[in-house]
Amino acid sequence: MSRSDSTLRGHVVAEPEAIRSALRDIDAPVPATTVFIPAFPRAGRITRNGMHLVEGVDGLGLAHESQYAGDATFGYTTSFLPALVAERSGGDLTSDDVAVVAPDGVASAVREGRAAWVACDVEDDADLGTIAGALLEADPCAEQVLVHASPGILPALLNLPVSSELPQLGTAPEAGGLRPEA
């Protein structure tokens, strides 16, 4: 499992590849497929037909048109996940190496080895639950798949209820919890 940013910033391809490299170094099984799940529906980030959308002041919009896409270090120019993966791979992958699948197609995409990367459409937490079940069905020993996902999938993977609690505005993270901003 590798943590992805739900706004598409970060080491989208480099982090899963670093994990694969570390697994090779210790002669452990190296997953052939990366399942990419950046959606975090409760935070207003979904993926529809391979296009990643984020909630903004004007409602749901394309991620590459959001403030996040202009990040000085991790900026990007597309919301289409196959193109994003290709862009971030530095030429090692193409859009054709990424299959976009609906939640109910994840298990078959993994079993069939349909692509090096599988990008998942996600509209809500029920979709994340479907994907978590599909991953368990297709790869029960977690040897074939490296999951690169936002924190939104964790309740489904851990079979925990989804919490409606989110940090309140005006709070900042601190070791051990949240504190009011000064």
PDB file of C-alpha atoms in Angstrom:
ATOM      1  CA  MET A   1       0.000   0.000   0.000  1.00  0.00           C
ATOM      2  CA  SER A   2       1.270   3.405  -0.984  1.00  0.00           C
ATOM      3  CA  ARG A   3      -0.420   6.667  -0.029  1.00  0.00           C
ATOM      4  CA  SER A   4      -1.542   8.881  -2.887  1.00  0.00           C
ATOM      5  CA  ASP A   5      -2.603  12.497  -2.660  1.00  0.00           C
ATOM      6  CA  SER A   6      -6.287  12.978  -3.486  1.00  0.00           C
ATOM      7  CA  THR A   7      -5.462  16.195  -5.342  1.00  0.00           C
ATOM      8  CA  LEU A   8      -2.972  14.377  -7.642  1.00  0.00           C
ATOM      9  CA  ARG A   9       0.128  16.019  -6.207  1.00  0.00           C
ATOM     10  CA  GLY A  10       3.064  13.979  -5.017  1.00  0.00           C
ATOM     11  CA  HIS A  11       5.132  11.130  -6.379  1.00  0.00           C
ATOM     12  CA  VAL A  12       2.367   9.423  -8.349  1.00  0.00           C
ATOM     13  CA  VAL A  13       4.683   6.998 -10.163  1.00  0.00           C
ATOM     14  CA  ALA A  14       7.996   7.342  -8.307  1.00  0.00           C
ATOM     15  CA  GLU A  15       6.643   6.159  -4.943  1.00  0.00           C
ATOM     16  CA  PRO A  16       5.174   2.849  -6.177  1.00  0.00           C
ATOM     17  CA  GLU A  17       8.353   2.257  -8.197  1.00  0.00           C
ATOM     18  CA  ALA A  18      10.502   2.875  -5.097  1.00  0.00           C
ATOM     19  CA  ILE A  19       8.443   0.279  -3.228  1.00  0.00           C
ATOM     20  CA  ARG A  20       8.955  -2.214  -6.065  1.00  0.00           C
ATOM     21  CA  SER A  21      12.697  -1.545  -5.985  1.00  0.00           C
ATOM     22  CA  ALA A  22      12.834  -2.128  -2.227  1.00  0.00           C
ATOM     23  CA  LEU A  23      10.914  -5.397  -2.615  1.00  0.00           C
ATOM     24  CA  ARG A  24      13.380  -6.557  -5.289  1.00  0.00           C
ATOM     25  CA  ASP A  25      16.270  -5.718  -2.960  1.00  0.00           C
ATOM     26  CA  ILE A  26      14.958  -8.138  -0.344  1.00  0.00           C
ATOM     27  CA  ASP A  27      13.888 -10.808  -2.861  1.00  0.00           C
ATOM     28  CA  ALA A  28      10.220 -10.372  -1.968  1.00  0.00           C
ATOM     29  CA  PRO A  29       7.368 -10.802  -4.462  1.00  0.00           C
ATOM     30  CA  VAL A  30       7.068  -7.678  -6.619  1.00  0.00           C
ATOM     31  CA  PRO A  31       3.509  -6.747  -7.621  1.00  0.00           C
ATOM     32  CA  ALA A  32       3.111  -6.397 -11.381  1.00  0.00           C
ATOM     33  CA  THR A  33       0.091  -4.105 -11.227  1.00  0.00           C
ATOM     34  CA  THR A  34      -0.451  -0.744  -9.553  1.00  0.00           C
ATOM     35  CA  VAL A  35      -4.064   0.001  -8.672  1.00  0.00           C
ATOM     36  CA  PHE A  36      -4.394   3.796  -8.542  1.00  0.00           C
ATOM     37  CA  ILE A  37      -7.236   5.182  -6.405  1.00  0.00           C
ATOM     38  CA  PRO A  38      -6.738   8.911  -5.741  1.00  0.00           C
ATOM     39  CA  ALA A  39     -10.437   9.541  -5.036  1.00  0.00           C
ATOM     40  CA  PHE A  40     -11.545  10.627  -1.577  1.00  0.00           C
ATOM     41  CA  PRO A  41     -15.302  11.213  -1.942  1.00  0.00           C
ATOM     42  CA  ARG A  42     -15.867  12.566   1.593  1.00  0.00           C
ATOM     43  CA  ALA A  43     -13.276  15.256   0.850  1.00  0.00           C
ATOM     44  CA  GLY A  44     -14.881  16.158  -2.487  1.00  0.00           C
ATOM     45  CA  ARG A  45     -12.455  14.283  -4.753  1.00  0.00           C
ATOM     46  CA  ILE A  46     -13.866  11.712  -7.177  1.00  0.00           C
ATOM     47  CA  THR A  47     -12.846  10.010 -10.411  1.00  0.00           C
ATOM     48  CA  ARG A  48     -15.360   9.680 -13.251  1.00  0.00           C
ATOM     49  CA  ASN A  49     -14.484   8.004 -16.567  1.00  0.00           C
ATOM     50  CA  GLY A  50     -10.815   8.341 -15.671  1.00  0.00           C
ATOM     51  CA  MET A  51     -11.117  12.102 -15.081  1.00  0.00           C
ATOM     52  CA  HIS A  52     -10.246  13.239 -11.562  1.00  0.00           C
ATOM     53  CA  LEU A  53     -12.533  15.933 -10.164  1.00  0.00           C
ATOM     54  CA  VAL A  54     -12.150  18.075  -7.054  1.00  0.00           C
ATOM     55  CA  GLU A  55     -14.659  20.146  -5.128  1.00  0.00           C
ATOM     56  CA  GLY A  56     -13.863  23.851  -5.230  1.00  0.00           C
ATOM     57  CA  VAL A  57     -15.630  27.123  -4.515  1.00  0.00           C
ATOM     58  CA  ASP A  58     -17.554  26.766  -7.789  1.00  0.00           C
ATOM     59  CA  GLY A  59     -18.472  23.122  -7.198  1.00  0.00           C
ATOM     60  CA  LEU A  60     -16.979  20.002  -8.736  1.00  0.00           C
ATOM     61  CA  GLY A  61     -14.358  20.712 -11.404  1.00  0.00           C
ATOM     62  CA  LEU A  62     -11.442  19.150 -13.245  1.00  0.00           C
ATOM     63  CA  ALA A  63      -8.430  18.675 -10.993  1.00  0.00           C
ATOM     64  CA  HIS A  64      -6.014  20.239 -13.483  1.00  0.00           C
ATOM     65  CA  GLU A  65      -8.069  23.444 -13.383  1.00  0.00           C
ATOM     66  CA  SER A  66      -7.872  23.630  -9.579  1.00  0.00           C
ATOM     67  CA  GLN A  67      -5.421  25.462  -7.340  1.00  0.00           C
ATOM     68  CA  TYR A  68      -3.691  22.132  -6.669  1.00  0.00           C
ATOM     69  CA  ALA A  69      -2.516  21.716 -10.260  1.00  0.00           C
ATOM     70  CA  GLY A  70      -0.373  24.840  -9.963  1.00  0.00           C
ATOM     71  CA  ASP A  71       1.737  23.402  -7.136  1.00  0.00           C
ATOM     72  CA  ALA A  72       5.345  24.562  -7.612  1.00  0.00           C
ATOM     73  CA  THR A  73       6.783  21.089  -7.023  1.00  0.00           C
ATOM     74  CA  PHE A  74       4.015  18.712  -8.088  1.00  0.00           C
ATOM     75  CA  GLY A  75       1.963  20.698 -10.599  1.00  0.00           C
ATOM     76  CA  TYR A  76       0.230  18.890 -13.444  1.00  0.00           C
ATOM     77  CA  THR A  77      -1.592  19.617 -16.694  1.00  0.00           C
ATOM     78  CA  THR A  78      -4.234  16.908 -16.995  1.00  0.00           C
ATOM     79  CA  SER A  79      -7.053  15.395 -14.963  1.00  0.00           C
ATOM     80  CA  PHE A  80      -7.166  12.223 -17.084  1.00  0.00           C
ATOM     81  CA  LEU A  81      -5.455   9.603 -14.923  1.00  0.00           C
ATOM     82  CA  PRO A  82      -3.821   7.607 -17.767  1.00  0.00           C
ATOM     83  CA  ALA A  83      -2.261  10.806 -19.136  1.00  0.00           C
ATOM     84  CA  LEU A  84      -1.201  11.896 -15.635  1.00  0.00           C
ATOM     85  CA  VAL A  85       0.555   8.573 -14.976  1.00  0.00           C
ATOM     86  CA  ALA A  86       2.310   8.814 -18.351  1.00  0.00           C
ATOM     87  CA  GLU A  87       3.325  12.428 -17.629  1.00  0.00           C
ATOM     88  CA  ARG A  88       4.690  11.561 -14.187  1.00  0.00           C
ATOM     89  CA  SER A  89       6.568   8.478 -15.410  1.00  0.00           C
ATOM     90  CA  GLY A  90       9.050  10.507 -17.440  1.00  0.00           C
ATOM     91  CA  GLY A  91       8.363   8.381 -20.508  1.00  0.00           C
ATOM     92  CA  ASP A  92       8.525   4.964 -18.824  1.00  0.00           C
ATOM     93  CA  LEU A  93       4.755   4.522 -19.192  1.00  0.00           C
ATOM     94  CA  THR A  94       2.196   5.639 -21.765  1.00  0.00           C
ATOM     95  CA  SER A  95      -1.520   6.251 -21.400  1.00  0.00           C
ATOM     96  CA  ASP A  96      -2.039   2.808 -22.953  1.00  0.00           C
ATOM     97  CA  ASP A  97      -0.332   1.259 -19.909  1.00  0.00           C
ATOM     98  CA  VAL A  98      -3.208   2.494 -17.722  1.00  0.00           C
ATOM     99  CA  ALA A  99      -6.666   0.888 -17.791  1.00  0.00           C
ATOM    100  CA  VAL A 100      -9.566   2.913 -16.418  1.00  0.00           C
ATOM    101  CA  VAL A 101     -12.094   0.640 -14.727  1.00  0.00           C
ATOM    102  CA  ALA A 102     -15.338   0.914 -12.828  1.00  0.00           C
ATOM    103  CA  PRO A 103     -15.309  -0.453  -9.275  1.00  0.00           C
ATOM    104  CA  ASP A 104     -16.965  -3.698 -10.373  1.00  0.00           C
ATOM    105  CA  GLY A 105     -14.246  -4.234 -13.001  1.00  0.00           C
ATOM    106  CA  VAL A 106     -11.237  -4.080 -10.696  1.00  0.00           C
ATOM    107  CA  ALA A 107     -11.037  -7.803  -9.876  1.00  0.00           C
ATOM    108  CA  SER A 108     -11.111  -8.885 -13.513  1.00  0.00           C
ATOM    109  CA  ALA A 109      -8.624  -6.183 -14.558  1.00  0.00           C
ATOM    110  CA  VAL A 110      -6.188  -7.424 -11.900  1.00  0.00           C
ATOM    111  CA  ARG A 111      -6.721 -11.138 -12.594  1.00  0.00           C
ATOM    112  CA  GLU A 112      -6.331 -10.652 -16.353  1.00  0.00           C
ATOM    113  CA  GLY A 113      -3.269  -8.426 -15.988  1.00  0.00           C
ATOM    114  CA  ARG A 114      -5.039  -5.952 -18.255  1.00  0.00           C
ATOM    115  CA  ALA A 115      -2.511  -3.162 -17.700  1.00  0.00           C
ATOM    116  CA  ALA A 116       0.540  -2.162 -15.660  1.00  0.00           C
ATOM    117  CA  TRP A 117      -1.673   0.408 -13.922  1.00  0.00           C
ATOM    118  CA  VAL A 118      -5.392   0.232 -13.151  1.00  0.00           C
ATOM    119  CA  ALA A 119      -7.047   3.597 -12.442  1.00  0.00           C
ATOM    120  CA  CYS A 120     -10.343   3.278 -10.599  1.00  0.00           C
ATOM    121  CA  ASP A 121     -13.476   5.325 -11.089  1.00  0.00           C
ATOM    122  CA  VAL A 122     -14.924   6.262  -7.683  1.00  0.00           C
ATOM    123  CA  GLU A 123     -18.016   8.367  -6.998  1.00  0.00           C
ATOM    124  CA  ASP A 124     -18.700   7.475  -3.354  1.00  0.00           C
ATOM    125  CA  ASP A 125     -17.675   5.382  -0.363  1.00  0.00           C
ATOM    126  CA  ALA A 126     -19.728   2.437  -1.653  1.00  0.00           C
ATOM    127  CA  ASP A 127     -17.424   2.366  -4.705  1.00  0.00           C
ATOM    128  CA  LEU A 128     -14.411   2.248  -2.387  1.00  0.00           C
ATOM    129  CA  GLY A 129     -16.001  -0.699  -0.579  1.00  0.00           C
ATOM    130  CA  THR A 130     -16.531  -2.494  -3.892  1.00  0.00           C
ATOM    131  CA  ILE A 131     -12.894  -1.898  -4.849  1.00  0.00           C
ATOM    132  CA  ALA A 132     -11.614  -3.127  -1.471  1.00  0.00           C
ATOM    133  CA  GLY A 133     -13.617  -6.333  -1.880  1.00  0.00           C
ATOM    134  CA  ALA A 134     -12.372  -6.743  -5.449  1.00  0.00           C
ATOM    135  CA  LEU A 135      -8.750  -6.374  -4.362  1.00  0.00           C
ATOM    136  CA  LEU A 136      -9.194  -9.022  -1.680  1.00  0.00           C
ATOM    137  CA  GLU A 137     -10.893 -11.341  -4.173  1.00  0.00           C
ATOM    138  CA  ALA A 138      -8.311 -10.876  -6.936  1.00  0.00           C
ATOM    139  CA  ASP A 139      -5.184 -10.787  -4.775  1.00  0.00           C
ATOM    140  CA  PRO A 140      -5.870 -12.264  -1.312  1.00  0.00           C
ATOM    141  CA  CYS A 141      -2.158 -12.467  -0.415  1.00  0.00           C
ATOM    142  CA  ALA A 142      -1.392  -8.932  -1.668  1.00  0.00           C
ATOM    143  CA  GLU A 143       1.412 -10.139  -3.927  1.00  0.00           C
ATOM    144  CA  GLN A 144       0.074  -9.151  -7.365  1.00  0.00           C
ATOM    145  CA  VAL A 145      -1.097  -5.618  -6.677  1.00  0.00           C
ATOM    146  CA  LEU A 146       0.477  -2.504  -5.253  1.00  0.00           C
ATOM    147  CA  VAL A 147      -2.333  -0.189  -4.163  1.00  0.00           C
ATOM    148  CA  HIS A 148      -1.548   3.525  -4.565  1.00  0.00           C
ATOM    149  CA  ALA A 149      -4.525   5.259  -2.972  1.00  0.00           C
ATOM    150  CA  SER A 150      -5.761   8.238  -1.027  1.00  0.00           C
ATOM    151  CA  PRO A 151      -6.590   7.760   2.658  1.00  0.00           C
ATOM    152  CA  GLY A 152     -10.247   7.580   1.607  1.00  0.00           C
ATOM    153  CA  ILE A 153      -9.969   3.848   0.926  1.00  0.00           C
ATOM    154  CA  LEU A 154      -8.630   2.898   4.352  1.00  0.00           C
ATOM    155  CA  PRO A 155     -11.984   2.327   6.114  1.00  0.00           C
ATOM    156  CA  ALA A 156     -13.045  -0.010   3.291  1.00  0.00           C
ATOM    157  CA  LEU A 157      -9.746  -1.913   3.272  1.00  0.00           C
ATOM    158  CA  LEU A 158      -9.882  -2.305   7.055  1.00  0.00           C
ATOM    159  CA  ASN A 159     -13.593  -3.173   7.024  1.00  0.00           C
ATOM    160  CA  LEU A 160     -14.361  -0.246   9.310  1.00  0.00           C
ATOM    161  CA  PRO A 161     -17.406   2.008   9.200  1.00  0.00           C
ATOM    162  CA  VAL A 162     -16.888   5.287   7.396  1.00  0.00           C
ATOM    163  CA  SER A 163     -16.756   8.170   9.829  1.00  0.00           C
ATOM    164  CA  SER A 164     -18.568  11.370   9.019  1.00  0.00           C
ATOM    165  CA  GLU A 165     -16.172  13.237  11.282  1.00  0.00           C
ATOM    166  CA  LEU A 166     -13.774  15.561   9.517  1.00  0.00           C
ATOM    167  CA  PRO A 167     -11.443  18.119  11.097  1.00  0.00           C
ATOM    168  CA  GLN A 168     -13.171  21.414  11.766  1.00  0.00           C
ATOM    169  CA  LEU A 169     -12.073  24.541   9.939  1.00  0.00           C
ATOM    170  CA  GLY A 170      -9.651  26.555  12.021  1.00  0.00           C
ATOM    171  CA  THR A 171      -7.761  23.542  13.307  1.00  0.00           C
ATOM    172  CA  ALA A 172      -4.269  22.377  12.468  1.00  0.00           C
ATOM    173  CA  PRO A 173      -2.740  18.916  12.723  1.00  0.00           C
ATOM    174  CA  GLU A 174      -0.479  18.282  15.658  1.00  0.00           C
ATOM    175  CA  ALA A 175       1.134  15.116  16.965  1.00  0.00           C
ATOM    176  CA  GLY A 176      -1.560  13.267  18.827  1.00  0.00           C
ATOM    177  CA  GLY A 177      -4.544  15.212  17.543  1.00  0.00           C
ATOM    178  CA  LEU A 178      -5.838  18.586  16.449  1.00  0.00           C
ATOM    179  CA  ARG A 179      -5.361  21.923  18.112  1.00  0.00           C
ATOM    180  CA  PRO A 180      -6.942  25.306  17.440  1.00  0.00           C
ATOM    181  CA  GLU A 181      -4.777  27.494  15.242  1.00  0.00           C
ATOM    182  CA  ALA A 182      -3.165  30.382  17.044  1.00  0.00           C
TER     183      ALA A 182
END
